[in-house]
Coordinates of N, CA, C and O in Angstrom, one line a residue:
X17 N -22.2 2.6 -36.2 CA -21.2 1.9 -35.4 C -20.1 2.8 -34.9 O -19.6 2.7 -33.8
X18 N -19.9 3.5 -35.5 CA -18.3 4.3 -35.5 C -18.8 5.2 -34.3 O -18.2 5.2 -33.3
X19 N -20.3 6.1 -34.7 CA -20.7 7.6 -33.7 C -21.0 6.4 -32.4 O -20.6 6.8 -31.3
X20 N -21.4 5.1 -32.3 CA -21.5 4.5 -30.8 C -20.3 4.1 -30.4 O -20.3 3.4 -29.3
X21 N -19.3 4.4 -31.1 CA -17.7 3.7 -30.3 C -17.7 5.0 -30.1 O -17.5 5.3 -28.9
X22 N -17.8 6.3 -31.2 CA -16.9 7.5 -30.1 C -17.4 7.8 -28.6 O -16.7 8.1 -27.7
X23 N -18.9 7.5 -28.8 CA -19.7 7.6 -27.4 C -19.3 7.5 -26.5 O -19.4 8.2 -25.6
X24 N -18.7 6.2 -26.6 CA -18.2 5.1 -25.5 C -17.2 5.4 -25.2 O -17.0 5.2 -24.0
X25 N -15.8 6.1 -26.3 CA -14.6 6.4 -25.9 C -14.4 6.5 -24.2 O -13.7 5.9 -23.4
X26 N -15.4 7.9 -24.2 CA -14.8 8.4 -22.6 C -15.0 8.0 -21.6 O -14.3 8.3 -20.6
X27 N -16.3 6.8 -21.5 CA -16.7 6.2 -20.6 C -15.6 5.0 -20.8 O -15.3 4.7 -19.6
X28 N -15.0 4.3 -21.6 CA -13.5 3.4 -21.3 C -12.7 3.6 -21.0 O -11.9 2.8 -20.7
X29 N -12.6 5.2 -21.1 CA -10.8 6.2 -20.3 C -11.5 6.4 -19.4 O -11.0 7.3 -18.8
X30 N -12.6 6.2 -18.7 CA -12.9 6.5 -17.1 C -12.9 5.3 -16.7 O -12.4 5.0 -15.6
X31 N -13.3 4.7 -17.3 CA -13.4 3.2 -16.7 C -12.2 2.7 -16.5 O -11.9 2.2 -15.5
X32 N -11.6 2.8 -17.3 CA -10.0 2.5 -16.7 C -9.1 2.9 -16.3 O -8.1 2.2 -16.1
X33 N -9.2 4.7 -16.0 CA -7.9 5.2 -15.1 C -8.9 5.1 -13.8 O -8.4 6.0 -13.0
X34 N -9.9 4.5 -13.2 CA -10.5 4.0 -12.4 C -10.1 3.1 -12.0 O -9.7 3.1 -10.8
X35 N -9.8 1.7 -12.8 CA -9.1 0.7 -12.5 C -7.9 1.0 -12.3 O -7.7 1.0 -11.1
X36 N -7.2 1.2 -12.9 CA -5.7 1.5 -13.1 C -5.5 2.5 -11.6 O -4.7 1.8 -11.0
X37 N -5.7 3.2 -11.1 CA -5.7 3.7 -9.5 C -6.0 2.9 -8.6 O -5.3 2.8 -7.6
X38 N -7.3 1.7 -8.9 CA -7.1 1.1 -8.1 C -6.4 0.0 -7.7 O -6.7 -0.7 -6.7
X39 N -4.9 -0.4 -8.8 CA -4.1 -0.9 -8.8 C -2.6 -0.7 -7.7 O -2.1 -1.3 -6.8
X40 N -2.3 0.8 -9.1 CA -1.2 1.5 -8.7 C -1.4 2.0 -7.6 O -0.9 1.3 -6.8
X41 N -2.0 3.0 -7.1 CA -2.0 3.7 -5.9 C -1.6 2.8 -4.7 O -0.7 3.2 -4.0
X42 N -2.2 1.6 -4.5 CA -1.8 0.5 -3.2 C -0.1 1.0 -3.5 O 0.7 1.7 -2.8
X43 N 0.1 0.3 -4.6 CA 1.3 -0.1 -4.9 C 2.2 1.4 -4.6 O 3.1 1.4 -3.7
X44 N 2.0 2.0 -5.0 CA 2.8 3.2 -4.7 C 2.9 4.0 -3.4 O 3.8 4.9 -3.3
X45 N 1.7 3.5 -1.9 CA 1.6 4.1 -0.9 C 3.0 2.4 -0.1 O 4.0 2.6 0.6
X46 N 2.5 1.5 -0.4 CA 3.6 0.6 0.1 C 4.7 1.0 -0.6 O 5.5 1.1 0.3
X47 N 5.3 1.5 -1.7 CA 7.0 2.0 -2.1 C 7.3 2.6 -1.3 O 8.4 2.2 -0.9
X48 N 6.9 3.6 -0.6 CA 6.9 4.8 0.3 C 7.1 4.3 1.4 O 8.0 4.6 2.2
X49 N 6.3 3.4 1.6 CA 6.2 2.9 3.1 C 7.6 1.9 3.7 O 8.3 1.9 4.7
X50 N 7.6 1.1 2.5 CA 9.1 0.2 2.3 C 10.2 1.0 2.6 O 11.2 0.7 3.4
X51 N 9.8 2.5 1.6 CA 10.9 2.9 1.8 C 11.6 4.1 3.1 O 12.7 4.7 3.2
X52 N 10.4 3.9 3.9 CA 10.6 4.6 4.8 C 11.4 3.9 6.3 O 12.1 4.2 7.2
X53 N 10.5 2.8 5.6 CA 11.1 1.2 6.9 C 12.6 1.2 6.3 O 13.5 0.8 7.1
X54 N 13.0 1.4 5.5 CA 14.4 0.6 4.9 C 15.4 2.0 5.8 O 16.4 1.6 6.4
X55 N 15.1 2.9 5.9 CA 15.5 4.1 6.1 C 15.5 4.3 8.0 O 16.2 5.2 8.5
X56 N 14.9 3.5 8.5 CA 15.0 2.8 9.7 C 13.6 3.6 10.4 O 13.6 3.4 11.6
X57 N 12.8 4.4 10.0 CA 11.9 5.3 10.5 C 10.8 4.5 10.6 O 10.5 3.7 9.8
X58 N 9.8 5.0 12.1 CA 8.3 3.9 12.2 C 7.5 4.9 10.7 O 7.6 5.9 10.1
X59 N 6.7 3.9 10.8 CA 6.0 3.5 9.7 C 4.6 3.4 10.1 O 4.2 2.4 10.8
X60 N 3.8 4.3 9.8 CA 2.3 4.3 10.5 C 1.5 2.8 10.2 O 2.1 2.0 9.5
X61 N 0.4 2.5 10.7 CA 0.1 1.3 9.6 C -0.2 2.0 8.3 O -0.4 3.2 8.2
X62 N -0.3 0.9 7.2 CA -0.4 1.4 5.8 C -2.4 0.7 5.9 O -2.8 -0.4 6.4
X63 N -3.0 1.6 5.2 CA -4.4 2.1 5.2 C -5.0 2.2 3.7 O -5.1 3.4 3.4
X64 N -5.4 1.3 2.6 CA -5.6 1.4 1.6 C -7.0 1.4 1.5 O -7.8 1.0 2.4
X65 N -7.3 1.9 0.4 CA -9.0 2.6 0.5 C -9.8 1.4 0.0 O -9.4 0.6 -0.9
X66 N -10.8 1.3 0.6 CA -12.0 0.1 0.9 C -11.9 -0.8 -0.9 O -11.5 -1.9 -1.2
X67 N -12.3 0.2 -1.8 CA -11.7 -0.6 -2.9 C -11.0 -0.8 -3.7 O -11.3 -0.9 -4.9
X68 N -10.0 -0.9 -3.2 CA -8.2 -0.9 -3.4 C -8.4 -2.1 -3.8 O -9.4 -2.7 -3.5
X69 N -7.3 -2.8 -4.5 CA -6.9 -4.1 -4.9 C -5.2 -3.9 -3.8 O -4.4 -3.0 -3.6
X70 N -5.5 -5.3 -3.4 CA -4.3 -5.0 -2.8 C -4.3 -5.5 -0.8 O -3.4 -5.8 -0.1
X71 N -5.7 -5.4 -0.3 CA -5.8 -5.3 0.7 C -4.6 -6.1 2.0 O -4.1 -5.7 3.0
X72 N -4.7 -7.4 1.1 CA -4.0 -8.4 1.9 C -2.5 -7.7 1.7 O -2.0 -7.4 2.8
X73 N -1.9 -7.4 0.9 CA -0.5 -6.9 0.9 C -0.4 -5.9 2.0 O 0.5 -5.7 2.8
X74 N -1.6 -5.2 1.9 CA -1.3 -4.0 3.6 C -1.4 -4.8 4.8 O -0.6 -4.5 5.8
X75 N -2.2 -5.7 4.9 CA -2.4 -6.5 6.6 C -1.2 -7.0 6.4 O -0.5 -6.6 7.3
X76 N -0.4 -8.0 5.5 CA 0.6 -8.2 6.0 C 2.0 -7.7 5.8 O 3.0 -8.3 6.2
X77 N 1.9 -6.1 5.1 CA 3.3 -5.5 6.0 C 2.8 -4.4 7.5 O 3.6 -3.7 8.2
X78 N 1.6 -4.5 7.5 CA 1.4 -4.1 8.6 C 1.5 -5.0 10.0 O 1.5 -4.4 11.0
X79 N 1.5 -6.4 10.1 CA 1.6 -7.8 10.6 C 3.5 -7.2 11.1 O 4.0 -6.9 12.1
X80 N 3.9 -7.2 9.3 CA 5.9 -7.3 9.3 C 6.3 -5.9 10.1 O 7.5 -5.8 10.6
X81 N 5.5 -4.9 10.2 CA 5.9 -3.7 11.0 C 5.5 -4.1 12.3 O 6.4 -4.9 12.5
X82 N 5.1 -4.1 13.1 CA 4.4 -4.9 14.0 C 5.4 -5.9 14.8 O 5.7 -5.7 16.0
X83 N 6.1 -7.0 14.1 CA 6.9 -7.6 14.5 C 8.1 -7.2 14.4 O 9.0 -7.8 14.9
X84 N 8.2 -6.2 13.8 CA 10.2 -5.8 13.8 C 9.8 -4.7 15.0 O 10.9 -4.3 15.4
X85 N 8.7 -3.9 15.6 CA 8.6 -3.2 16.7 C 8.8 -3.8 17.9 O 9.3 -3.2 18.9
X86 N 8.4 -4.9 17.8 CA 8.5 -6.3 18.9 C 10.0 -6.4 19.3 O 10.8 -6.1 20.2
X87 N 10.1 -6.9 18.2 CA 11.8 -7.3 18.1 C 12.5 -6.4 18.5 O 13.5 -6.7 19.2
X88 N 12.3 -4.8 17.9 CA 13.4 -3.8 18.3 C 12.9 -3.2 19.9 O 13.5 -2.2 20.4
X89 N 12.0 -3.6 20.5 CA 11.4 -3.5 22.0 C 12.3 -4.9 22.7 O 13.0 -4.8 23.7
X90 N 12.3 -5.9 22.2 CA 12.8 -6.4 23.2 C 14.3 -6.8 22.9 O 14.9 -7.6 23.6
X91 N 14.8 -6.1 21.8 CA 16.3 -5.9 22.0 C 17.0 -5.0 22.6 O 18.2 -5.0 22.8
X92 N 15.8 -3.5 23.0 CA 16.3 -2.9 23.7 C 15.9 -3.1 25.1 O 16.1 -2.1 25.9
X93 N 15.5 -4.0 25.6 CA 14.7 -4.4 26.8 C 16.3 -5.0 27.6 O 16.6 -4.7 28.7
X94 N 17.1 -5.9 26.8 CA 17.9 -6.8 26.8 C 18.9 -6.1 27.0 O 19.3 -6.0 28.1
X95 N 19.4 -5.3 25.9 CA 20.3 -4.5 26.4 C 20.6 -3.4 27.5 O 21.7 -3.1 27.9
X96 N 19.2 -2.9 27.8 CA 19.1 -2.3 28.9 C 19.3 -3.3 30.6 O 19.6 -2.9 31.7
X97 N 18.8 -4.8 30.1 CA 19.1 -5.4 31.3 C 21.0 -5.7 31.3 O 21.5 -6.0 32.3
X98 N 21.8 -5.8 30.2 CA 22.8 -6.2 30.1 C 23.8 -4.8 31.2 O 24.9 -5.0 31.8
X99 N 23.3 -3.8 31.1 CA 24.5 -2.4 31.1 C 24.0 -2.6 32.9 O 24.5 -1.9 33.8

């Protein structure tokens, strides 16, 4: 029992800093990304890898970048018709 658990050890630390990347990483390329928007800078779309957990959280701050480009186009659209 004991020599088939050590066996296995390293295949459960791969198996799980596997998962565990495919968690965190999403999560840490949107921190970056948030925090680059917060910082007022464009923001490329955010691109998480095919088997990322997480997908829907990228389409929709990529949706929310998208629409504040809108918004900051046609406030300067406005203000250029004001002057």
């Amino acid at each position: 029992f004991f020599v088939v658990t050590l066996a296995l050890i390293p295949a459960f630390v791969w198996d799980t800093l596997k998962l565990t990347s495919r968690f965190a990483g999403p999560i840490l390329r949107l921190r970056e990304a948030l925090a680059e928007a917060g910082k007022g800078r464009t923001v490329p779309p955010l691109r998480f890898r095919d088997n990322d957990f997480w997908q829907e959280m990228a389409s929709n701050f990529n949706l929310m970048m998208e629409h504040r480009e809108t918004e900051k186009e046609i406030t300067n659209s406005a203000e250029k018709v004001e002057q």
